[in-house]
Amino acid sequence: MIVARTRSADETAALAAALAQLARSGDLVLLAGDLGAGKTVFVKGFAAELGVEEPVTSPTFTLAHHYRGRIPVNHLDAYRIDRIEEVADLALPELLDSDAITLVEWGDSVMAAVPADFLELRFQFGDGDDDRTIEARTVGNRWSARSRAITIALAPWTGEPC
């Protein structure tokens, strides 16, 4: 696990952009953390790095937004998912078979219903109002094969040498 710390929304977006540079079609990123912890800010920075020009907003009520960029981005929100059976409403299996990158806010609630091949990011509040701790964990081969690249990409926020 890699632990990174940001001190502002802009830093969280920059961290997301650094990870987006490593992303590939078909990747899955699960985002977990309390309300207001920075998940949507992360998706905005990630999508911007992939060339998404339209406004990125939380899909809390629509469940999913799809954005066009150099690589398409699926942005899902599982906040209102009460039972794992409801994951079908997100069409997650179909989205994972597409050429897009799929980011799921409240991803910990759907973890049991997705393939064991994703990047998990856990957002926690820090000491200051805008401080965040972001824990990154790879699960499965796709992201694990990029572990070294992830370590290097997150180095500006970990305080650790590459």
mmCIF file of C-alpha atoms in Angstrom:
data_model
loop_
_atom_site.group_PDB
_atom_site.id
_atom_site.type_symbol
_atom_site.label_atom_id
_atom_site.label_comp_id
_atom_site.label_asym_id
_atom_site.label_seq_id
_atom_site.Cartn_x
_atom_site.Cartn_y
_atom_site.Cartn_z
ATOM 1 C CA MET A 1 0.000 0.000 0.000
ATOM 2 C CA ILE A 2 1.164 3.503 -0.831
ATOM 3 C CA VAL A 3 0.136 6.390 1.422
ATOM 4 C CA ALA A 4 0.013 9.860 -0.128
ATOM 5 C CA ARG A 5 -0.961 13.185 1.404
ATOM 6 C CA THR A 6 -2.407 16.235 -0.303
ATOM 7 C CA ARG A 7 -2.998 19.687 1.141
ATOM 8 C CA SER A 8 -5.587 21.055 -1.273
ATOM 9 C CA ALA A 9 -8.159 20.100 -3.867
ATOM 10 C CA ASP A 10 -5.661 21.174 -6.537
ATOM 11 C CA GLU A 11 -3.062 18.747 -5.154
ATOM 12 C CA THR A 12 -5.643 15.953 -5.063
ATOM 13 C CA ALA A 13 -6.483 16.684 -8.717
ATOM 14 C CA ALA A 14 -2.769 16.722 -9.593
ATOM 15 C CA LEU A 15 -2.279 13.349 -7.888
ATOM 16 C CA ALA A 16 -5.220 12.026 -9.917
ATOM 17 C CA ALA A 17 -3.665 13.353 -13.123
ATOM 18 C CA ALA A 18 -0.414 11.558 -12.302
ATOM 19 C CA LEU A 19 -2.302 8.265 -11.927
ATOM 20 C CA ALA A 20 -4.356 8.903 -15.079
ATOM 21 C CA GLN A 21 -1.110 8.948 -17.053
ATOM 22 C CA LEU A 22 -0.681 5.284 -16.079
ATOM 23 C CA ALA A 23 -4.255 4.221 -16.841
ATOM 24 C CA ARG A 24 -5.234 1.988 -19.738
ATOM 25 C CA SER A 25 -8.474 1.104 -21.456
ATOM 26 C CA GLY A 26 -10.439 -1.402 -19.406
ATOM 27 C CA ASP A 27 -8.964 -0.310 -16.055
ATOM 28 C CA LEU A 28 -11.101 -0.121 -12.938
ATOM 29 C CA VAL A 29 -10.479 2.345 -10.101
ATOM 30 C CA LEU A 30 -12.498 2.061 -6.884
ATOM 31 C CA LEU A 31 -12.678 5.156 -4.681
ATOM 32 C CA ALA A 32 -13.678 4.929 -1.026
ATOM 33 C CA GLY A 33 -13.990 7.516 1.716
ATOM 34 C CA ASP A 34 -16.379 9.690 3.633
ATOM 35 C CA LEU A 35 -18.635 12.264 2.025
ATOM 36 C CA GLY A 36 -16.540 15.276 1.018
ATOM 37 C CA ALA A 37 -13.215 13.440 1.280
ATOM 38 C CA GLY A 38 -12.161 14.205 -2.304
ATOM 39 C CA LYS A 39 -13.443 11.376 -4.497
ATOM 40 C CA THR A 40 -15.148 13.619 -7.058
ATOM 41 C CA VAL A 41 -12.209 16.045 -7.031
ATOM 42 C CA PHE A 42 -10.010 13.072 -7.849
ATOM 43 C CA VAL A 43 -12.253 12.025 -10.764
ATOM 44 C CA LYS A 44 -12.193 15.596 -12.125
ATOM 45 C CA GLY A 45 -8.381 15.651 -12.144
ATOM 46 C CA PHE A 46 -8.190 12.143 -13.606
ATOM 47 C CA ALA A 47 -10.675 12.916 -16.391
ATOM 48 C CA ALA A 48 -9.027 16.247 -17.239
ATOM 49 C CA GLU A 49 -5.695 14.482 -17.722
ATOM 50 C CA LEU A 50 -7.401 12.123 -20.183
ATOM 51 C CA GLY A 51 -8.682 15.053 -22.235
ATOM 52 C CA VAL A 52 -12.239 15.266 -20.916
ATOM 53 C CA GLU A 53 -13.357 18.830 -21.549
ATOM 54 C CA GLU A 54 -16.947 18.763 -20.319
ATOM 55 C CA PRO A 55 -17.732 19.462 -16.644
ATOM 56 C CA VAL A 56 -17.306 16.404 -14.422
ATOM 57 C CA THR A 57 -19.949 16.160 -11.732
ATOM 58 C CA SER A 58 -20.878 13.554 -9.172
ATOM 59 C CA PRO A 59 -23.357 11.021 -10.571
ATOM 60 C CA THR A 60 -24.998 10.450 -7.175
ATOM 61 C CA PHE A 61 -28.538 10.643 -8.535
ATOM 62 C CA THR A 62 -27.967 9.405 -12.091
ATOM 63 C CA LEU A 63 -25.586 6.613 -10.944
ATOM 64 C CA ALA A 64 -23.344 6.985 -14.008
ATOM 65 C CA HIS A 65 -21.799 9.610 -16.268
ATOM 66 C CA HIS A 66 -19.832 8.845 -19.409
ATOM 67 C CA TYR A 67 -17.202 11.238 -20.708
ATOM 68 C CA ARG A 68 -15.262 11.372 -23.965
ATOM 69 C CA GLY A 69 -11.529 11.942 -23.852
ATOM 70 C CA ARG A 70 -8.387 10.341 -25.304
ATOM 71 C CA ILE A 71 -9.661 7.321 -23.404
ATOM 72 C CA PRO A 72 -13.376 7.319 -22.519
ATOM 73 C CA VAL A 73 -14.179 7.634 -18.803
ATOM 74 C CA ASN A 74 -17.080 5.967 -16.998
ATOM 75 C CA HIS A 75 -17.804 7.703 -13.689
ATOM 76 C CA LEU A 76 -20.111 5.745 -11.390
ATOM 77 C CA ASP A 77 -21.434 6.465 -7.938
ATOM 78 C CA ALA A 78 -22.475 3.525 -5.764
ATOM 79 C CA TYR A 79 -23.535 5.657 -2.784
ATOM 80 C CA ARG A 80 -27.189 4.732 -3.141
ATOM 81 C CA ILE A 81 -26.510 1.018 -3.681
ATOM 82 C CA ASP A 82 -28.016 -0.784 -0.696
ATOM 83 C CA ARG A 83 -27.618 -4.384 -1.817
ATOM 84 C CA ILE A 84 -24.908 -5.980 -3.910
ATOM 85 C CA GLU A 85 -27.606 -7.228 -6.290
ATOM 86 C CA GLU A 86 -28.249 -3.608 -7.281
ATOM 87 C CA VAL A 87 -24.852 -3.429 -8.970
ATOM 88 C CA ALA A 88 -26.636 -4.686 -12.087
ATOM 89 C CA ASP A 89 -28.327 -1.269 -12.241
ATOM 90 C CA LEU A 90 -24.911 0.248 -12.889
ATOM 91 C CA ALA A 91 -24.257 -2.102 -15.862
ATOM 92 C CA LEU A 92 -20.800 -2.549 -14.379
ATOM 93 C CA PRO A 93 -19.905 -5.792 -16.204
ATOM 94 C CA GLU A 94 -20.685 -4.171 -19.560
ATOM 95 C CA LEU A 95 -18.710 -1.045 -18.683
ATOM 96 C CA LEU A 96 -15.693 -3.102 -17.670
ATOM 97 C CA ASP A 97 -15.768 -4.851 -21.037
ATOM 98 C CA SER A 98 -15.582 -1.508 -22.852
ATOM 99 C CA ASP A 99 -12.520 0.446 -23.948
ATOM 100 C CA ALA A 100 -13.131 3.019 -21.208
ATOM 101 C CA ILE A 101 -11.581 3.486 -17.795
ATOM 102 C CA THR A 102 -14.181 3.073 -15.044
ATOM 103 C CA LEU A 103 -13.986 5.000 -11.780
ATOM 104 C CA VAL A 104 -16.476 4.103 -9.041
ATOM 105 C CA GLU A 105 -17.109 6.421 -6.110
ATOM 106 C CA TRP A 106 -18.095 4.501 -2.967
ATOM 107 C CA GLY A 107 -16.368 1.575 -4.688
ATOM 108 C CA ASP A 108 -15.960 -0.338 -1.447
ATOM 109 C CA SER A 109 -19.700 -1.052 -1.573
ATOM 110 C CA VAL A 110 -19.376 -2.910 -4.896
ATOM 111 C CA MET A 111 -16.020 -4.577 -4.311
ATOM 112 C CA ALA A 112 -17.595 -8.017 -3.902
ATOM 113 C CA ALA A 113 -19.269 -7.712 -7.320
ATOM 114 C CA VAL A 114 -16.275 -6.698 -9.440
ATOM 115 C CA PRO A 115 -13.383 -8.725 -10.792
ATOM 116 C CA ALA A 116 -10.414 -8.841 -8.427
ATOM 117 C CA ASP A 117 -8.390 -6.559 -10.676
ATOM 118 C CA PHE A 118 -8.500 -2.867 -9.737
ATOM 119 C CA LEU A 119 -6.773 0.072 -8.132
ATOM 120 C CA GLU A 120 -8.343 0.960 -4.800
ATOM 121 C CA LEU A 121 -7.961 4.469 -3.401
ATOM 122 C CA ARG A 122 -9.126 5.271 0.147
ATOM 123 C CA PHE A 123 -9.576 8.931 1.007
ATOM 124 C CA GLN A 124 -9.368 10.167 4.599
ATOM 125 C CA PHE A 125 -9.560 13.640 6.095
ATOM 126 C CA GLY A 126 -6.297 15.076 7.382
ATOM 127 C CA ASP A 127 -5.571 17.576 10.136
ATOM 128 C CA GLY A 128 -6.247 20.715 8.077
ATOM 129 C CA ASP A 129 -9.534 21.479 6.321
ATOM 130 C CA ASP A 130 -8.127 20.615 2.893
ATOM 131 C CA ASP A 131 -5.636 17.939 3.970
ATOM 132 C CA ARG A 132 -6.292 14.424 2.691
ATOM 133 C CA THR A 133 -4.589 11.082 3.117
ATOM 134 C CA ILE A 134 -4.992 8.785 0.128
ATOM 135 C CA GLU A 135 -4.087 5.123 0.430
ATOM 136 C CA ALA A 136 -3.479 3.326 -2.865
ATOM 137 C CA ARG A 137 -3.674 -0.457 -3.121
ATOM 138 C CA THR A 138 -3.442 -2.621 -6.218
ATOM 139 C CA VAL A 139 -5.545 -5.767 -6.521
ATOM 140 C CA GLY A 140 -4.961 -8.236 -9.344
ATOM 141 C CA ASN A 141 -2.494 -8.243 -12.209
ATOM 142 C CA ARG A 142 -3.466 -5.179 -14.278
ATOM 143 C CA TRP A 143 -2.543 -2.520 -11.730
ATOM 144 C CA SER A 144 -0.050 -4.643 -9.781
ATOM 145 C CA ALA A 145 2.135 -4.816 -12.884
ATOM 146 C CA ARG A 146 2.338 -1.006 -12.643
ATOM 147 C CA SER A 147 3.214 -0.885 -8.925
ATOM 148 C CA ARG A 148 6.636 0.654 -9.500
ATOM 149 C CA ALA A 149 5.187 3.262 -11.869
ATOM 150 C CA ILE A 150 2.494 4.086 -9.299
ATOM 151 C CA THR A 151 5.138 4.539 -6.603
ATOM 152 C CA ILE A 152 7.056 6.926 -8.855
ATOM 153 C CA ALA A 153 3.914 8.835 -9.912
ATOM 154 C CA LEU A 154 2.829 9.336 -6.291
ATOM 155 C CA ALA A 155 6.288 10.201 -4.944
ATOM 156 C CA PRO A 156 5.594 13.975 -4.800
ATOM 157 C CA TRP A 157 2.823 13.244 -2.280
ATOM 158 C CA THR A 158 4.387 10.422 -0.279
ATOM 159 C CA GLY A 159 7.572 12.061 0.882
ATOM 160 C CA GLU A 160 9.391 8.867 -0.071
ATOM 161 C CA PRO A 161 12.253 8.691 -2.570
ATOM 162 C CA CYS A 162 11.534 6.692 -5.721
#
